[in-house]
XYZ file of C-alpha atoms in Angstrom:
359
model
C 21.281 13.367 3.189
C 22.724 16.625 3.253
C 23.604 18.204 -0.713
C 25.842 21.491 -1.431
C 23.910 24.342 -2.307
C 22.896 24.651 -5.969
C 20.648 26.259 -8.290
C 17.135 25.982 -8.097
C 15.435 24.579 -10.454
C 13.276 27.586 -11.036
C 16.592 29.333 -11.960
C 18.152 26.730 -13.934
C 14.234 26.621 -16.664
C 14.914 30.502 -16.837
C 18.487 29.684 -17.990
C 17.171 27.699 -20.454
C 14.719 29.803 -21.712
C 16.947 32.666 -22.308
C 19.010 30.367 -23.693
C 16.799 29.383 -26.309
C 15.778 32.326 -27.230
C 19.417 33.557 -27.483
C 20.501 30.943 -29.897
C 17.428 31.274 -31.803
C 18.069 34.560 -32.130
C 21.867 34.028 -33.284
C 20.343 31.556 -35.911
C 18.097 34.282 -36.789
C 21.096 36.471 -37.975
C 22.939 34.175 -39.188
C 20.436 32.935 -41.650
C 20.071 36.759 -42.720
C 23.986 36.908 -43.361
C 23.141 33.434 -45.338
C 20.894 34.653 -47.450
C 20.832 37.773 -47.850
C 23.610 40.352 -46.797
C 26.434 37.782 -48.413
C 24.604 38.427 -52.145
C 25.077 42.414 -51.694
C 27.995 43.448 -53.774
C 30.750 44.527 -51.743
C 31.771 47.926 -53.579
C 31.700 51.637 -53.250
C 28.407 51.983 -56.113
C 26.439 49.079 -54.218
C 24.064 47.544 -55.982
C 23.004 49.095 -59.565
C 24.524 52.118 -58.118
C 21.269 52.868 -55.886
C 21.402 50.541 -53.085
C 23.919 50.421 -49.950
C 26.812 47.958 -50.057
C 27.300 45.363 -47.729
C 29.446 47.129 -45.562
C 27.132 49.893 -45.032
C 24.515 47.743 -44.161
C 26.509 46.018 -41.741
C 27.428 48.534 -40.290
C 23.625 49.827 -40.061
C 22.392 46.366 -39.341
C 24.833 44.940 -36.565
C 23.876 47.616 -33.797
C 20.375 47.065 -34.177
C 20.756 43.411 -34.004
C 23.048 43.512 -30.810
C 20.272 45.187 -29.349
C 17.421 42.359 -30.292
C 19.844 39.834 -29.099
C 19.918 41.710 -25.880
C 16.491 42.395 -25.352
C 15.935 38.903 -26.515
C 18.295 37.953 -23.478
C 16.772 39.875 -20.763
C 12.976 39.243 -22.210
C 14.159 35.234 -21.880
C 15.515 35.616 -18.323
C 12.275 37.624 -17.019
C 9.743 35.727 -19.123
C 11.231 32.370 -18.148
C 11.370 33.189 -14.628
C 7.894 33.772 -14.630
C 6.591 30.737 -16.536
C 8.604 28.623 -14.461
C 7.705 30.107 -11.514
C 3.831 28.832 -12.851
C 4.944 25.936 -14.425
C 6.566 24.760 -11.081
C 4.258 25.554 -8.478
C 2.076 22.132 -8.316
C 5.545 20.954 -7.313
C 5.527 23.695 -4.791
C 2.269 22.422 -3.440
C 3.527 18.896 -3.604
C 6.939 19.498 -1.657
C 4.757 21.520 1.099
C 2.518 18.507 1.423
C 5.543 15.829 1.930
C 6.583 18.271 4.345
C 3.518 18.637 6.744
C 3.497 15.071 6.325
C 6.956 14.850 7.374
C 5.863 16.233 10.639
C 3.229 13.345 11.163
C 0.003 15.169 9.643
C -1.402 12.865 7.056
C -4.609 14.113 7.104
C -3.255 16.918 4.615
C -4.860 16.589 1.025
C -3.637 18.677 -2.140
C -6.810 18.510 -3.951
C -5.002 20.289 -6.977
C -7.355 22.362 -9.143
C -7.098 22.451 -13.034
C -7.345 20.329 -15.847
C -5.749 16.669 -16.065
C -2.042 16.994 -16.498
C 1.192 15.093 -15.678
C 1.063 17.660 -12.480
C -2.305 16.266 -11.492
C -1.524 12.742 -12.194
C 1.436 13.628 -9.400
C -0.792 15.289 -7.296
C -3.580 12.574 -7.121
C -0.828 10.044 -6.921
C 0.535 11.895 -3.693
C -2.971 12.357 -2.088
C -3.840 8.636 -2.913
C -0.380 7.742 -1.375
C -1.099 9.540 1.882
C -4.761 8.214 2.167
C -3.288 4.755 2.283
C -0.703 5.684 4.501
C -2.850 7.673 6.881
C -5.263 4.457 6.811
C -1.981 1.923 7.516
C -0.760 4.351 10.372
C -4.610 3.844 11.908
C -4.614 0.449 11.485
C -1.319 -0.341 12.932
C -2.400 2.188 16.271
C -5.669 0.549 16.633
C -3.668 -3.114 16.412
C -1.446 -1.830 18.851
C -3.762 -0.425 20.965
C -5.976 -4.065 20.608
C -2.848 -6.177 21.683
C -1.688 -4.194 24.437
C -5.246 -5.116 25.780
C -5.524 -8.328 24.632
C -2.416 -8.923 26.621
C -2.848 -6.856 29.339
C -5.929 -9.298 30.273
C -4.534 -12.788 31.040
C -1.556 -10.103 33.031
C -4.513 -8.780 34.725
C -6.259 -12.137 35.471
C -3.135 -13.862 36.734
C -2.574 -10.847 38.824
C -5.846 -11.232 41.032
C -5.371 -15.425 40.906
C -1.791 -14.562 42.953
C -3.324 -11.497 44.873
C -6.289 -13.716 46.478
C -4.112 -16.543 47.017
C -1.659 -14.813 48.642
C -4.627 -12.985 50.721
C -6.093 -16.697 51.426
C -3.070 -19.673 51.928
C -5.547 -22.123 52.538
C -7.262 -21.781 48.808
C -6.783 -24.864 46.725
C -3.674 -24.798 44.787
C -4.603 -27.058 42.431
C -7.469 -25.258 40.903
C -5.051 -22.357 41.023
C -2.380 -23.699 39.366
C -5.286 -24.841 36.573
C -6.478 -21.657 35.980
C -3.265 -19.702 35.871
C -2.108 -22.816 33.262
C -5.533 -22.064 31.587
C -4.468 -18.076 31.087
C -0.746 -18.579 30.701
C -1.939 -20.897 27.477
C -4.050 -17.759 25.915
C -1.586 -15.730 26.521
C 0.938 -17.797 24.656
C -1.318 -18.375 22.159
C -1.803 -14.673 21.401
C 2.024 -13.572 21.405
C 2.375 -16.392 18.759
C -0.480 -15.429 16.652
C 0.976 -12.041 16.945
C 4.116 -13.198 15.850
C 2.801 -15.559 12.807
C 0.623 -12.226 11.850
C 4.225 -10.379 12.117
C 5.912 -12.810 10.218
C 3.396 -12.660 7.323
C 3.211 -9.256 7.018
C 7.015 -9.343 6.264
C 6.508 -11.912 3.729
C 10.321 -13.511 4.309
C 9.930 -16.988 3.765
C 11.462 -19.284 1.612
C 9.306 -20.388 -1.196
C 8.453 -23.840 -2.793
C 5.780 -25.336 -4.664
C 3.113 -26.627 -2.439
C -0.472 -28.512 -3.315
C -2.918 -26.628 -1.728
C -5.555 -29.973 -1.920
C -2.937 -32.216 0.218
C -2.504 -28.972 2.661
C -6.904 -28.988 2.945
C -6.786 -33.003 3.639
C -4.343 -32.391 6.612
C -5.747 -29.719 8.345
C -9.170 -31.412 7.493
C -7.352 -34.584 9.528
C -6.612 -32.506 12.326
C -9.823 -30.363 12.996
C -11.471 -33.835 12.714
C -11.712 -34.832 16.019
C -12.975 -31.055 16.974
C -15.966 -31.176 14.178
C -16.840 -34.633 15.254
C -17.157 -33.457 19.023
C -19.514 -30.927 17.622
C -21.226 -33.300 14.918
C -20.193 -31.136 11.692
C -19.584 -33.153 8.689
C -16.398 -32.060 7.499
C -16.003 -32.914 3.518
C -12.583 -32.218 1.352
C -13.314 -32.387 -2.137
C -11.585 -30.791 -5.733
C -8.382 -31.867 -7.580
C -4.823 -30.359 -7.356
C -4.151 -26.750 -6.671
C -0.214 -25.988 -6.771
C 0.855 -22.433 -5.661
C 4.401 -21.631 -4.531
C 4.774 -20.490 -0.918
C 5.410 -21.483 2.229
C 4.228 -24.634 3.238
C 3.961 -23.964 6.733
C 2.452 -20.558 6.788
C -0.386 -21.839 4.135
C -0.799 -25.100 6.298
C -1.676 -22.378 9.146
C -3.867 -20.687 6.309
C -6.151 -23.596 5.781
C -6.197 -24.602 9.330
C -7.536 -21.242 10.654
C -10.205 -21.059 7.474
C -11.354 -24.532 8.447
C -11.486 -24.152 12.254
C -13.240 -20.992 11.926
C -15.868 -22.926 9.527
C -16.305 -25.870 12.410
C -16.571 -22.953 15.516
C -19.007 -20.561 13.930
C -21.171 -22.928 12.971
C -24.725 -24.727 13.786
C -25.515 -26.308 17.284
C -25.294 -29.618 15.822
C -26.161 -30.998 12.277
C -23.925 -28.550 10.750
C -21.324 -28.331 7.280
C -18.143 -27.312 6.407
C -16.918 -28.028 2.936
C -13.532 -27.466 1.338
C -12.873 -27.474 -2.090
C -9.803 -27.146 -4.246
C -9.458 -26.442 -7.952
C -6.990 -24.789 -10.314
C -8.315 -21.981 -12.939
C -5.595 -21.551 -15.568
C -3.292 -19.409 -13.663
C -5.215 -19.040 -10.367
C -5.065 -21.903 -8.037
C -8.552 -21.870 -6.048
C -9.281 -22.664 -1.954
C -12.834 -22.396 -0.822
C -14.305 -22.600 2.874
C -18.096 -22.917 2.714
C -19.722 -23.398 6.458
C -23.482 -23.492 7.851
C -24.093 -21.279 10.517
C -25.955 -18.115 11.628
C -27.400 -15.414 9.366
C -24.112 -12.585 9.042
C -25.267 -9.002 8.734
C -23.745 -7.831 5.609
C -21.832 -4.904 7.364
C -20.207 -6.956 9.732
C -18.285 -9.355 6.779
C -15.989 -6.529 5.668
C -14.298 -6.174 9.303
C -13.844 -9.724 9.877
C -10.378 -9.919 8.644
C -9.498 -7.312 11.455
C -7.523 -7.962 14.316
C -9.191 -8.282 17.350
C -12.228 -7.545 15.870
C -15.166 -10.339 16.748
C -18.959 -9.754 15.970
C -21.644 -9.987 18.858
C -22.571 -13.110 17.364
C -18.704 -14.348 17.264
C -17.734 -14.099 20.516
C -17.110 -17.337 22.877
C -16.699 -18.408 25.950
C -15.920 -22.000 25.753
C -12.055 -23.732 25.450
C -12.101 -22.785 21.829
C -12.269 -19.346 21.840
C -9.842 -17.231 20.108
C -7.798 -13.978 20.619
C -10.006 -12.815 17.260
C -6.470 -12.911 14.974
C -7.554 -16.390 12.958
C -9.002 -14.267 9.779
C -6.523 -11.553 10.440
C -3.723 -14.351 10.265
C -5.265 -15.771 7.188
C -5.282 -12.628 5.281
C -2.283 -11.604 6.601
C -0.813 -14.976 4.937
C -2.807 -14.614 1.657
C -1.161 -11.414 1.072
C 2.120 -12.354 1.460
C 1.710 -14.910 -1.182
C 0.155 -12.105 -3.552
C -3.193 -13.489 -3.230
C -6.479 -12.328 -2.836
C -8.988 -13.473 -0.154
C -12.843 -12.548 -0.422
C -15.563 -13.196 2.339
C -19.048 -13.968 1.430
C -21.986 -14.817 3.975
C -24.414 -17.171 2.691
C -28.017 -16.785 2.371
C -29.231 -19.590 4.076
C -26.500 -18.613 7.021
C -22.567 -19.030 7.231
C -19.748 -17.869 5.622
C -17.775 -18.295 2.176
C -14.352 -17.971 2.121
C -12.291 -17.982 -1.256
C -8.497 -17.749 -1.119
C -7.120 -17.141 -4.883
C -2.874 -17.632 -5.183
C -0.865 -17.579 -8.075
C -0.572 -21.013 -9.310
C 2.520 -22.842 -10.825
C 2.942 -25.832 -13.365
């Protein structure tokens, strides 16, 4: 937005310091002519007959004071000039920072020197501001960069199912037509997970209260049949735990925490447990699953799109595009929640979604 030319704000402190001083100065005199000069008798003996009358002491006194007044001017313009030239220049070094990044270079810190000041507090602010944004500009290239390849993929692999049947006319077109269903369906699957993760990050939904123990017993009902097929007792247990979102997105929430629980999971024999509860003004989901022993540094990236451990990737009809915890954090945030993974000692994973409850 483009501004008419004004003063600078350097300019506009020294006007104010001069200012001050001027006034000050005037108060000065007048105070004297208060006082003092208005008690000297105003005749031709003076005072006692020894001492100057007022006139002749005006007359002595007013040069000399139009002189302090104008020193007192010219001393405020140069002295304020210079203070505010040092009083202003952290916001020097702050406007040169927004500029660089302005010109996409984030990686640019301040790292003001000096004592803790309102300046400082601005400073640190600023450099704590661009951290996050140079970390949320990273993120958002490496998701981009993740989904153009996730989707390039099932492209690629329905590219070579045409080429070679094109190349051979006498290939079954049955199994053809199965597999390029099979890869049309993951790729559909991943533009909509992209989209739900899209559509959480925005966070416009329309809100209403929803119980987050009847949302656990459905998806529980529907991942059912799936932990049955892979003989993992699936238990819902807790009381009532209202929050105030959006019923589907949190639905979606609960069914990715739970189908993650029944996938990564034991061979056979295996858990998954979800409990609900409320805590004053905290209304409590937890996903506790058997499974395989996590290493500790690979917990912290699993709510990362497109990120899978060694240990987490499949190849069988329910593996993912490795967006499920993304989605589910993506969702908890939205609903100004907080979502903490915990691997088990014994093996498996913890996973403790906190919202805001309501009455």
């Amino acid at each position: 937005m483009r501004r008419r030319p004004g003063l600078s704000a350097r300019l506009k402190l020294a006007l104010s310091y001069a200012g001050f001083l001027f006034v000050a100065g005037a108060l000065l005199l007048a105070v004297v002519w208060w006082f003092l000069l208005r008690y000297v008798p105003d005749n031709s003996q003076g005072l006692l007959g020894i001492s100057p009358n007022r006139y002749l002491l005006v007359r002595t006194f007013a040069p000399a004071a139009a002189v302090a007044m104008a020193f007192l001017l010219v001393f405020g313009l140069l002295g304020g000039w210079i203070l505010a030239g040092r009083m202003l220049r952290p916001l020097t070094l702050i406007t040169d920072a927004a500029r660089t990044a302005g010109r996409g270079s984030l990686s640019h810190r301040i790292h003001m020197e000096g004592r803790q000041d309102e300046f400082r507090e601005l400073s640190d602010a600023f450099d704590s501001m661009l951290e996050q944004l140079e970390s949320h500009v990273a993120e958002q290239q490496r998701f981009a960069a993740n989904a153009s390849h996730e989707l390039r993929t099932p492209l690629a692999i329905s590219r070579t199912l045409l080429d070679v049947a094109r190349k051979d006319p006498g290939q079954d077109r049955g199994e053809l037509i199965e597999r390029l269903y099979a890869v049309n369906t993951r790729a559909i699957d991943l533009t909509e997970a992209l989209l739900l993760l899209s559509r959480g990050d925005r966070g416009n939904f329309t809100r209403e209260g929803v119980d987050l123990s009847l949302v656990a017993e459905e998806a529980a009902e529907t991942l059912l049949p799936l932990a049955e097929e892979r003989r993992i007792t699936l238990e819902v247990t807790g009381g009532a735990a209202r929050t105030s979102g959006s019923a589907e997105l949190l639905l979606r929430m609960v069914t990715n925490l739970v189908q993650n629980a029944v996938v990564h999971n034991l061979p056979a024999g295996g858990t998954v447990t979800v409990r609900t509860e409320a805590y004053g003004d905290t209304s409590v989901l937890r996903v506790e699953n058997t499974g395989r022993v996590l290493p500790a540094d690979l917990v912290p990236t699993l709510t990362e799109p497109f990120r899978r451990g060694t240990e987490r990737v499949r190849t069988d009809e329910h593996a993912g595009v490795g967006l499920g915890l993304a989605i589910v954090h993506s969702i908890v945030r939205a609903h100004d929640g907080t979502l903490d993974l915990a691997p088990r000692p014994a093996g498996g994973l913890v996973a403790t979604v906190r919202l805001p409850a309501v009455p």
